[in-house]
C-alpha positions as protocol buffer text, in pm:
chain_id: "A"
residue {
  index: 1
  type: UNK
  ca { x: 15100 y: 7975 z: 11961 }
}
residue {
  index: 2
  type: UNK
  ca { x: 14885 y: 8080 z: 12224 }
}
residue {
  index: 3
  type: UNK
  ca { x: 14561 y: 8004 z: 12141 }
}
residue {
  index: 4
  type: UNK
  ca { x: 14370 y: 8184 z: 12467 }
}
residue {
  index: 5
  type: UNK
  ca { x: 14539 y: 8568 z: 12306 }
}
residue {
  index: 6
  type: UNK
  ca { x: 14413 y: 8446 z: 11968 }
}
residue {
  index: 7
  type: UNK
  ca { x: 14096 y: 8399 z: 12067 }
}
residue {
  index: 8
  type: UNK
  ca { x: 14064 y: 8739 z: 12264 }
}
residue {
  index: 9
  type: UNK
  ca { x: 14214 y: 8949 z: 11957 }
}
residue {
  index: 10
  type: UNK
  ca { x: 13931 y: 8799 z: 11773 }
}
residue {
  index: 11
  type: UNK
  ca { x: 13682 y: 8867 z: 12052 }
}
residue {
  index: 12
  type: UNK
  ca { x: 13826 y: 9217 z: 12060 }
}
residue {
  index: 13
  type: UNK
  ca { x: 13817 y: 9251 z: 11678 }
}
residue {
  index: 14
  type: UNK
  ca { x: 13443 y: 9143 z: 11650 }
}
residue {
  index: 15
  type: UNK
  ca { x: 13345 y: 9382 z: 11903 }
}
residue {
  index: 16
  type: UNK
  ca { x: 13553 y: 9684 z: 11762 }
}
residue {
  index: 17
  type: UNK
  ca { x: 13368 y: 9562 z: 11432 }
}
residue {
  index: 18
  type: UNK
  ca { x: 12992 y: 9596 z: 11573 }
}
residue {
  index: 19
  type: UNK
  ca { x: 13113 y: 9905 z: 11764 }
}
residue {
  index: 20
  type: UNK
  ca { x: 13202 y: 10056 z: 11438 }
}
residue {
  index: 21
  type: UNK
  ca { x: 12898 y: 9941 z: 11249 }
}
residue {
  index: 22
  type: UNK
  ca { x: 12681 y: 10154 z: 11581 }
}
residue {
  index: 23
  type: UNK
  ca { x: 12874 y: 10449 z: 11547 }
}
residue {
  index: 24
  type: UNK
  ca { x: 12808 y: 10428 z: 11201 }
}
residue {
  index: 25
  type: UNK
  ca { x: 12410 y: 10369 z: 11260 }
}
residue {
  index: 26
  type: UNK
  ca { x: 12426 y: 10626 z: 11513 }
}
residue {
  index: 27
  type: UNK
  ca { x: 12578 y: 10876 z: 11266 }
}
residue {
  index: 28
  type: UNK
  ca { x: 12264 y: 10765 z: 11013 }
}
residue {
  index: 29
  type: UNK
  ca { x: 11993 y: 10812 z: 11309 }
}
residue {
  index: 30
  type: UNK
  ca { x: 12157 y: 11182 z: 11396 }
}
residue {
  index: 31
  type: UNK
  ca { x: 11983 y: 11418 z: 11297 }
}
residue {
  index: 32
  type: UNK
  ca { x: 11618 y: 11267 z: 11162 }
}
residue {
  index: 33
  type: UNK
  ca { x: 11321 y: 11447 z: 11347 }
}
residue {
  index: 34
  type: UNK
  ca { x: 11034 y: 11188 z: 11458 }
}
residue {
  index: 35
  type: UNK
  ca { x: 10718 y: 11231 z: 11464 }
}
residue {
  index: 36
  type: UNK
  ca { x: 10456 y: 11048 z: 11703 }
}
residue {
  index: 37
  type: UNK
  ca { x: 10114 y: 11057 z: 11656 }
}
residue {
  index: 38
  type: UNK
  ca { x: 9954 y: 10885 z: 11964 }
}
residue {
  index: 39
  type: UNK
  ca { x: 9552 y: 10847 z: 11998 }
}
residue {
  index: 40
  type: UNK
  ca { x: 9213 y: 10615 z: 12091 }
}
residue {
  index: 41
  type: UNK
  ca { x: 8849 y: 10664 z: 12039 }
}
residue {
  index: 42
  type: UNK
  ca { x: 8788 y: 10892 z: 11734 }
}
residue {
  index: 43
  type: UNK
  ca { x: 9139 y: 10910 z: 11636 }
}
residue {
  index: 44
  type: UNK
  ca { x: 9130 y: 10739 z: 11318 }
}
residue {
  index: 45
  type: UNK
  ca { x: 9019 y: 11007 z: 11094 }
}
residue {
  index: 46
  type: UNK
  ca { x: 9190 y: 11310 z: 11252 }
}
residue {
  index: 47
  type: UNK
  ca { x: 9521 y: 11062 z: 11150 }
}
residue {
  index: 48
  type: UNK
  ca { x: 9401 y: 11020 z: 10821 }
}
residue {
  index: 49
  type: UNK
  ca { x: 9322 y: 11421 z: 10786 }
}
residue {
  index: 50
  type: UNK
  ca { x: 9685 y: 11484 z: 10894 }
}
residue {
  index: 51
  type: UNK
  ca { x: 9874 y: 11219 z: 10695 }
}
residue {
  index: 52
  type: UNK
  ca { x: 9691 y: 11383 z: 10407 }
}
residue {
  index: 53
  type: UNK
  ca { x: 9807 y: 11684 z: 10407 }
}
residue {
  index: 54
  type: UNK
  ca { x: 10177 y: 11577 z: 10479 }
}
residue {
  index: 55
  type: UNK
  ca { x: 10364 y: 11614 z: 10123 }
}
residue {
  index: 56
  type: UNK
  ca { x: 10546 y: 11280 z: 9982 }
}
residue {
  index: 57
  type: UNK
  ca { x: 10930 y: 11407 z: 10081 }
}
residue {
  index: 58
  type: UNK
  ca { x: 10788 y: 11463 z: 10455 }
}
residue {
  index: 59
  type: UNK
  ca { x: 11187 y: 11528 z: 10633 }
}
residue {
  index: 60
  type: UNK
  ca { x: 11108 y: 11332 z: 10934 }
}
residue {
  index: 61
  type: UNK
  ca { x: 10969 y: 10958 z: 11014 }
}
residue {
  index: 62
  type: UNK
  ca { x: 10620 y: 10924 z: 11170 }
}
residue {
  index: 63
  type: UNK
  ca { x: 10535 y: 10605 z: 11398 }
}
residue {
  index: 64
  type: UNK
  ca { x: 10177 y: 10614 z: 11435 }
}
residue {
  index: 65
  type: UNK
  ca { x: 9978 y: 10446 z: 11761 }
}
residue {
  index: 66
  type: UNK
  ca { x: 9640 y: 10417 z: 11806 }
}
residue {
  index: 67
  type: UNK
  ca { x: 9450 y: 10172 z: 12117 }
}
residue {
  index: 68
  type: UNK
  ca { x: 9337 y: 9836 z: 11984 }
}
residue {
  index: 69
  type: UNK
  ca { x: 9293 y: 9526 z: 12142 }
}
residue {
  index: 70
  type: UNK
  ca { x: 9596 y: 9318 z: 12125 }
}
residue {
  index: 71
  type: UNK
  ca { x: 9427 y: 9030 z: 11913 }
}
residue {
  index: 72
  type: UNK
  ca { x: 9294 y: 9350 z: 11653 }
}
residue {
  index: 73
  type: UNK
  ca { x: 9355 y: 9238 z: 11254 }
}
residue {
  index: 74
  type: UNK
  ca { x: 9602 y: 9478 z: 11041 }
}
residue {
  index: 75
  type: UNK
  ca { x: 9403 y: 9730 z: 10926 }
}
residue {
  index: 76
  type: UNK
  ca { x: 9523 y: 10098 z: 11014 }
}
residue {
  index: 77
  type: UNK
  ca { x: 9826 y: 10032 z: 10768 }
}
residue {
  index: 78
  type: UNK
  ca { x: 9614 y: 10001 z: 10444 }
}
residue {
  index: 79
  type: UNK
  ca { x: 9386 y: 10267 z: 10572 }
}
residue {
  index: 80
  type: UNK
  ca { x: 9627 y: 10504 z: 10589 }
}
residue {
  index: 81
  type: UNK
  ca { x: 9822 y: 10406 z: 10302 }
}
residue {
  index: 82
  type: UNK
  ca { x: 9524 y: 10493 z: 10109 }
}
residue {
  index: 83
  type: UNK
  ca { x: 9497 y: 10818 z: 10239 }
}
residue {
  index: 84
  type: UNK
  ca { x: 9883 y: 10997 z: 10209 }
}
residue {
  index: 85
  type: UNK
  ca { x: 10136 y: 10984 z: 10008 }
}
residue {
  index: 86
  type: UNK
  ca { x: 10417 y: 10851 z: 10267 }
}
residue {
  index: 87
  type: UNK
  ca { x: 10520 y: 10493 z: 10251 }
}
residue {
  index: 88
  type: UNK
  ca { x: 10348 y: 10310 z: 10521 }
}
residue {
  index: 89
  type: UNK
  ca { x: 10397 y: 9974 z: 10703 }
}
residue {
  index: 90
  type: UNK
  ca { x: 10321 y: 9803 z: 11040 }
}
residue {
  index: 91
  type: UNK
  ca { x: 10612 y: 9831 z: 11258 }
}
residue {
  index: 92
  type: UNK
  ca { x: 10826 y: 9524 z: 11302 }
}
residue {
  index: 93
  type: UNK
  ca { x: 11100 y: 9445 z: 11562 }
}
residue {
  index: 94
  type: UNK
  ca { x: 11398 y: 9628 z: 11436 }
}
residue {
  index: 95
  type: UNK
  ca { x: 11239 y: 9868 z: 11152 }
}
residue {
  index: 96
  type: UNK
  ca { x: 11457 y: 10204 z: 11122 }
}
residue {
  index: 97
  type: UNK
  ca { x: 11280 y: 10544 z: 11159 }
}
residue {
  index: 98
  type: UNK
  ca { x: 11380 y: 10705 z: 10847 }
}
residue {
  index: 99
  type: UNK
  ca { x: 11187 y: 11035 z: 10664 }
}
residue {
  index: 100
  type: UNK
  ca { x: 10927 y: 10975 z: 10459 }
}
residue {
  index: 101
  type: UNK
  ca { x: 10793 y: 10675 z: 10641 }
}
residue {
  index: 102
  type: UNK
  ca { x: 10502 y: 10571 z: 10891 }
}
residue {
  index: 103
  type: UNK
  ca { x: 10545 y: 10281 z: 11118 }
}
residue {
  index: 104
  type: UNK
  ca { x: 10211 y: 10194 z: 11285 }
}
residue {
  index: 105
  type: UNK
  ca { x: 10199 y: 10031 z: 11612 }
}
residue {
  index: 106
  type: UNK
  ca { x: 10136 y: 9696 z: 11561 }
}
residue {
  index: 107
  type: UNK
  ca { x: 9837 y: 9534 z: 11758 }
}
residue {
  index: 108
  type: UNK
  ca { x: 9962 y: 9282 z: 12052 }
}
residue {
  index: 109
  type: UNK
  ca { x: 10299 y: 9494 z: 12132 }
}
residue {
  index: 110
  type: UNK
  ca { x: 10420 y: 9781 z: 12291 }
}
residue {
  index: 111
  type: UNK
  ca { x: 10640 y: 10010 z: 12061 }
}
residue {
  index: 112
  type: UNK
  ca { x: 10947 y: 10129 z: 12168 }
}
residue {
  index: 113
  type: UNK
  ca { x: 11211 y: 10316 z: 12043 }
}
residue {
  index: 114
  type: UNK
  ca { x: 11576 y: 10241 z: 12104 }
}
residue {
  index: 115
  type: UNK
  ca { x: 11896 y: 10432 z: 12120 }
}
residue {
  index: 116
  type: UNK
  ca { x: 11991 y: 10404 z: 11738 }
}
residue {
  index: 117
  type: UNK
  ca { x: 11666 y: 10492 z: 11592 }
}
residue {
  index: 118
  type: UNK
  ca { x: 11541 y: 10118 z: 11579 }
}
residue {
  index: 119
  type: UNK
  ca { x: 11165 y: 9995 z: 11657 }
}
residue {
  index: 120
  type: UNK
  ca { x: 11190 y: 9744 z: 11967 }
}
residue {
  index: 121
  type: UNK
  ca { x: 10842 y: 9541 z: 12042 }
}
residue {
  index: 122
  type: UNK
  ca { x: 10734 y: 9361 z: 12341 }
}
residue {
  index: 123
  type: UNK
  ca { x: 10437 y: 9182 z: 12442 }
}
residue {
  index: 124
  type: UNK
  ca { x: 10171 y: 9377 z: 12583 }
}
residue {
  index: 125
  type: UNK
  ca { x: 10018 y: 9102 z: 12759 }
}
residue {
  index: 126
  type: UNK
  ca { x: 9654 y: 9049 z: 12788 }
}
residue {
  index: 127
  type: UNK
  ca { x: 9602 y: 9297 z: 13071 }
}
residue {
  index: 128
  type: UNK
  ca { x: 9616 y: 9685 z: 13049 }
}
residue {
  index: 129
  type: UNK
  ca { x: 9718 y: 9914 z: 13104 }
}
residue {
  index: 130
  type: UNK
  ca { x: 9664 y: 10092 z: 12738 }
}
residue {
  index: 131
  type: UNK
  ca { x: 9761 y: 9882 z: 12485 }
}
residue {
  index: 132
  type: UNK
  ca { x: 9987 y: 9959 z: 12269 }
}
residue {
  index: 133
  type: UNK
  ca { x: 10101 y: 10240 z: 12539 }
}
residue {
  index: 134
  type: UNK
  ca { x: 10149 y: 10616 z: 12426 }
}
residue {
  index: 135
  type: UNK
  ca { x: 10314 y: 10685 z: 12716 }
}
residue {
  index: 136
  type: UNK
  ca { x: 10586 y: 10383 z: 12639 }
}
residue {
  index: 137
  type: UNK
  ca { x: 10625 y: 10543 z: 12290 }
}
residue {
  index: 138
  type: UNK
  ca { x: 10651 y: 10912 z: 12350 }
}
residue {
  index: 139
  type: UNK
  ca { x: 10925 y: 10804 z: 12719 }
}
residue {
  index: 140
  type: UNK
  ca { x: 11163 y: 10596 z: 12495 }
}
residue {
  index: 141
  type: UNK
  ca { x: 11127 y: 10833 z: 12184 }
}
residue {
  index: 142
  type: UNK
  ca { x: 11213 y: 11138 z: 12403 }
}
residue {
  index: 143
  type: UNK
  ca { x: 11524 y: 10918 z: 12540 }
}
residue {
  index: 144
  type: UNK
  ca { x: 11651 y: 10833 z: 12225 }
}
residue {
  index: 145
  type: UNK
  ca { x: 11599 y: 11187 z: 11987 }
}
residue {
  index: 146
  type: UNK
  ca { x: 11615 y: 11425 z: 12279 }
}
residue {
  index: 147
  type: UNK
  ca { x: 11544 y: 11783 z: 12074 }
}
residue {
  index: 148
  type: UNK
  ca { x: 11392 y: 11586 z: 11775 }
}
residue {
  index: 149
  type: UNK
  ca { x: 11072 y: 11412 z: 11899 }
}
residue {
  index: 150
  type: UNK
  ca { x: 10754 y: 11599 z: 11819 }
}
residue {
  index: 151
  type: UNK
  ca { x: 10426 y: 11441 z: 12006 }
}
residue {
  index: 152
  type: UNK
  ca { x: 10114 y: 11495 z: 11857 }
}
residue {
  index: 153
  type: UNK
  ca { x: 9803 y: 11387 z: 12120 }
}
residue {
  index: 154
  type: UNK
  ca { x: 9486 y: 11282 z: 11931 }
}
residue {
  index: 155
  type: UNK
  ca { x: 9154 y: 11263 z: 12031 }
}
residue {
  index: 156
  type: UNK
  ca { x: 9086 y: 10926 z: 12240 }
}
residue {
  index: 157
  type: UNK
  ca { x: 8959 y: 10846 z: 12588 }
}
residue {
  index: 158
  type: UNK
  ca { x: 9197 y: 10833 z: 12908 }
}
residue {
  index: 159
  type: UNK
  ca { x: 9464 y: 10991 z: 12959 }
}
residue {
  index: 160
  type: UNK
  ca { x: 9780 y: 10781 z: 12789 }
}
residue {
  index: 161
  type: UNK
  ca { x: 10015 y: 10972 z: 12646 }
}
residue {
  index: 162
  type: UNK
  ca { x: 10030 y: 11270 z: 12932 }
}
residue {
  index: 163
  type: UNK
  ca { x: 10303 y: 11093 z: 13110 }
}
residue {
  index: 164
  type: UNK
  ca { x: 10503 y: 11048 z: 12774 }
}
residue {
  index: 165
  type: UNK
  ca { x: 10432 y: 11393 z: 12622 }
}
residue {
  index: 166
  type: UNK
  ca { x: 10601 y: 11511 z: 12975 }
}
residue {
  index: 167
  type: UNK
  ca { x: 10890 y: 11366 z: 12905 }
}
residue {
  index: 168
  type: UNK
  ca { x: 10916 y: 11461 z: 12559 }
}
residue {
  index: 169
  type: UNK
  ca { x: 10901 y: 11838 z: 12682 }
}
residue {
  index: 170
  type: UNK
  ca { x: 11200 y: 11770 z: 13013 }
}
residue {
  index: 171
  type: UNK
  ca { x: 11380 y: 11637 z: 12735 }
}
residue {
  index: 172
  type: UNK
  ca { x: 11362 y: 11911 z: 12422 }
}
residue {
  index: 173
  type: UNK
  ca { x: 11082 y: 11789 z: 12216 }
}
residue {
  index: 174
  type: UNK
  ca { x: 10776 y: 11930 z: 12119 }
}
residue {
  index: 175
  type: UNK
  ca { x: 10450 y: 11842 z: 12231 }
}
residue {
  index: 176
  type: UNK
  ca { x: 10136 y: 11923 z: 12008 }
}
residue {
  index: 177
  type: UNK
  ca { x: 9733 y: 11844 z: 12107 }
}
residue {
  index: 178
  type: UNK
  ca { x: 9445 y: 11886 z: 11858 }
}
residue {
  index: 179
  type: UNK
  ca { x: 9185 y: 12082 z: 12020 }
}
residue {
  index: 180
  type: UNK
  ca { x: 8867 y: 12073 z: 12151 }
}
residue {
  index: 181
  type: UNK
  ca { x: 8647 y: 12151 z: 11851 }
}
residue {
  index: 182
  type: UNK
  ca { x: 8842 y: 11868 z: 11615 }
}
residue {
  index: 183
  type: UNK
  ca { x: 8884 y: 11626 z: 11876 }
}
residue {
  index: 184
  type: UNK
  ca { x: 8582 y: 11384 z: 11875 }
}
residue {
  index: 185
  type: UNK
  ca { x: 8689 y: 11262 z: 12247 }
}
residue {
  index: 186
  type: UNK
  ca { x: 8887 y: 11545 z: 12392 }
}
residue {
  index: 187
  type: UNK
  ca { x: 9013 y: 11370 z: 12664 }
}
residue {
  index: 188
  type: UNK
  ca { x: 9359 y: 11222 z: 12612 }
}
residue {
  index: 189
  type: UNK
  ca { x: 9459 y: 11545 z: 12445 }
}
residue {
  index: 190
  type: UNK
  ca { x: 9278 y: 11764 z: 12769 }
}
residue {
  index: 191
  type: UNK
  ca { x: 9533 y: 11545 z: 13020 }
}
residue {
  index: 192
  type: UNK
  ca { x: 9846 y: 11612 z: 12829 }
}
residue {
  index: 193
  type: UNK
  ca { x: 9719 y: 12026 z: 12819 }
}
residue {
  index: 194
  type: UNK
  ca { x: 9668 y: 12014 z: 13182 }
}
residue {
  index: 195
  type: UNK
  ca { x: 9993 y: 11924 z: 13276 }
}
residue {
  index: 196
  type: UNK
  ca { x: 10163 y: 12218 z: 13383 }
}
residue {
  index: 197
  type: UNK
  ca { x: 10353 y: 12435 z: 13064 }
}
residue {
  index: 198
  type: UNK
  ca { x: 10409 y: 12066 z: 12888 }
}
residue {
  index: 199
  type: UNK
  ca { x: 10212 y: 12085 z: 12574 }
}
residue {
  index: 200
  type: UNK
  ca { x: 10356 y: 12375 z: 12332 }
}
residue {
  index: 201
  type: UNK
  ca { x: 10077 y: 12424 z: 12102 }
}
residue {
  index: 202
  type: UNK
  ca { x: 9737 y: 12351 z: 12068 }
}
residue {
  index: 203
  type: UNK
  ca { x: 9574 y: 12369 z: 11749 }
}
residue {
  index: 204
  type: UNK
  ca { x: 9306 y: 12273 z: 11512 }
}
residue {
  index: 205
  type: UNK
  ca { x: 9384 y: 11875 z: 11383 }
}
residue {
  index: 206
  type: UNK
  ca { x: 9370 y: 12066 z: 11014 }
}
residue {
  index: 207
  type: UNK
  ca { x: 9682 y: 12277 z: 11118 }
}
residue {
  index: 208
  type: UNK
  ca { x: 9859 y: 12044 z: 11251 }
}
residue {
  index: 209
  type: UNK
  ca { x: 10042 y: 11926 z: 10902 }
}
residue {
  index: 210
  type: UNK
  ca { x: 10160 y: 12282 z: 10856 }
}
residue {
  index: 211
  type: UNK
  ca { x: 10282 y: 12288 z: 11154 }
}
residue {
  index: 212
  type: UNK
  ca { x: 10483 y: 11957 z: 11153 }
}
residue {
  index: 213
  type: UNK
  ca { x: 10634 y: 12044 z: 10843 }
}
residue {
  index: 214
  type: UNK
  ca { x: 10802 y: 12400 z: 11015 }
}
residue {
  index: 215
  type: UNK
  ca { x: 10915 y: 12206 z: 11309 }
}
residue {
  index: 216
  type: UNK
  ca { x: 11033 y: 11944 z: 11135 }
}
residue {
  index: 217
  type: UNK
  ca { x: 11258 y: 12208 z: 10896 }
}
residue {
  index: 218
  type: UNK
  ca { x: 11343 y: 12379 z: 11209 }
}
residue {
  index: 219
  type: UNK
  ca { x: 11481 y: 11987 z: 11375 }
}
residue {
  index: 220
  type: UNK
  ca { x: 11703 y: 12003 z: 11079 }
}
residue {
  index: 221
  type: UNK
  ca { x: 11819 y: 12322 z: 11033 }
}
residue {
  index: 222
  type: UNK
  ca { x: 11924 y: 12285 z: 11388 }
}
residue {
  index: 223
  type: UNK
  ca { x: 12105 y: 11938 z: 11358 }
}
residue {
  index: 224
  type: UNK
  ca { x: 12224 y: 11955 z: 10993 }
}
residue {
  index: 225
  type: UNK
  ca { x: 12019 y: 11714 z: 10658 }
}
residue {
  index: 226
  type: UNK
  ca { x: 11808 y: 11443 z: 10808 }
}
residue {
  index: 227
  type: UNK
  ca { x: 11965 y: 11093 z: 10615 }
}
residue {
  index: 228
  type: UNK
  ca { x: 11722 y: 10899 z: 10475 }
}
């Protein structure tokens, strides 16, 4: 028998296995909208406002991210959970974005997004730049959902989240900023709205539910039923 083709059929056969079970996640991940909410200084409550008003059966997933410092205890998870009717959980390495949930950034890591609709974290370090990054989030979210990211820039100081709202617009998302008058610190959403023709709407944080909800409808109609 030769042992050296036995071993690479069973290479080959474990590979075509975990290429199956991709496809397969990649069939799941096709489709769901994503929604990231990205924001600093005076974000908290504007979250809070919005995750309010967003009904139980929300159709897409929502990672929220808001600046902390990396050695910050867990506390935007049960604060939000109290306020909406979504499930809610810090993010952990791996979690899927399905609808009806919200991931929040956990302190200490950059979130990313991979390919196949998975949470990936890395160390932030103990340096900035921001930490956790909007503009890490919103690059790899616009990679991997193209047409079906929707940014949503908070109120917060800086200007994180410009860079990664840009390339949620080259790449067929949406980009959303809360304005002026319900932003307590105006200026991360004022750097992604001055960027040339890159934010698409800019609207009261009390509208912005509403408006998630139609775009999030509109993701779907346009891609076929979001699984869950």
């Amino acid at each position: 028998m030769d042992l050296t083709r036995r071993s690479d059929d069973s290479i080959l056969r474990a590979q075509f296995t975990t290429g199956l079970r991709r496809s397969s996640a990649g069939r799941r991940w096709f489709g769901v909208p994503v929604v990231a909410l990205v924001c600093s200084a005076g974000g908290l409550e504007p979250l809070c406002e919005i995750l309010a008003d967003l009904p139980r059966r929300f159709p897409a997933a929502v990672i929220v991210l808001r600046h902390q410092s990396p050695t910050a205890a867990d506390r935007m998870a049960p604060i939000l959970r109290a306020r909406t009717a979504l499930r809610v959980k810090t993010a952990a390495d791996g979690d899927a974005l399905v609808p009806g949930r919200v991931l929040v950034a956990p302190a200490g890591n950059h979130t990313l997004v991979s390919p196949d609709g998975m949470i990936t974290l890395i160390d932030s370090g103990e340096r900035p730049p921001y930490r956790p990054s909007a503009d890490l989030l919103l690059t790899t979210l616009a990679m991997a959902a193209g047409p079906r990211a929707i940014a949503v820039v908070l109120s917060g100081y800086g200007n994180d989240g410009a860079t990664g709202a840009s390339v949620i617009h080259r790449l067929g998302g949406v980009v959303i900023a809360s304005d002026a008058a319900t932003s307590p610190v105006f200026a991360m959403p004022q750097a992604a709205i001055e960027r040339d023709a890159v934010v698409d709407h800019v609207v009261p944080v009390g509208a912005i539910a509403a408006l998630l909800q139609s775009l999030a409808e509109r993701v779907i109609d346009a891609s076929g039923p979001a699984a869950g």
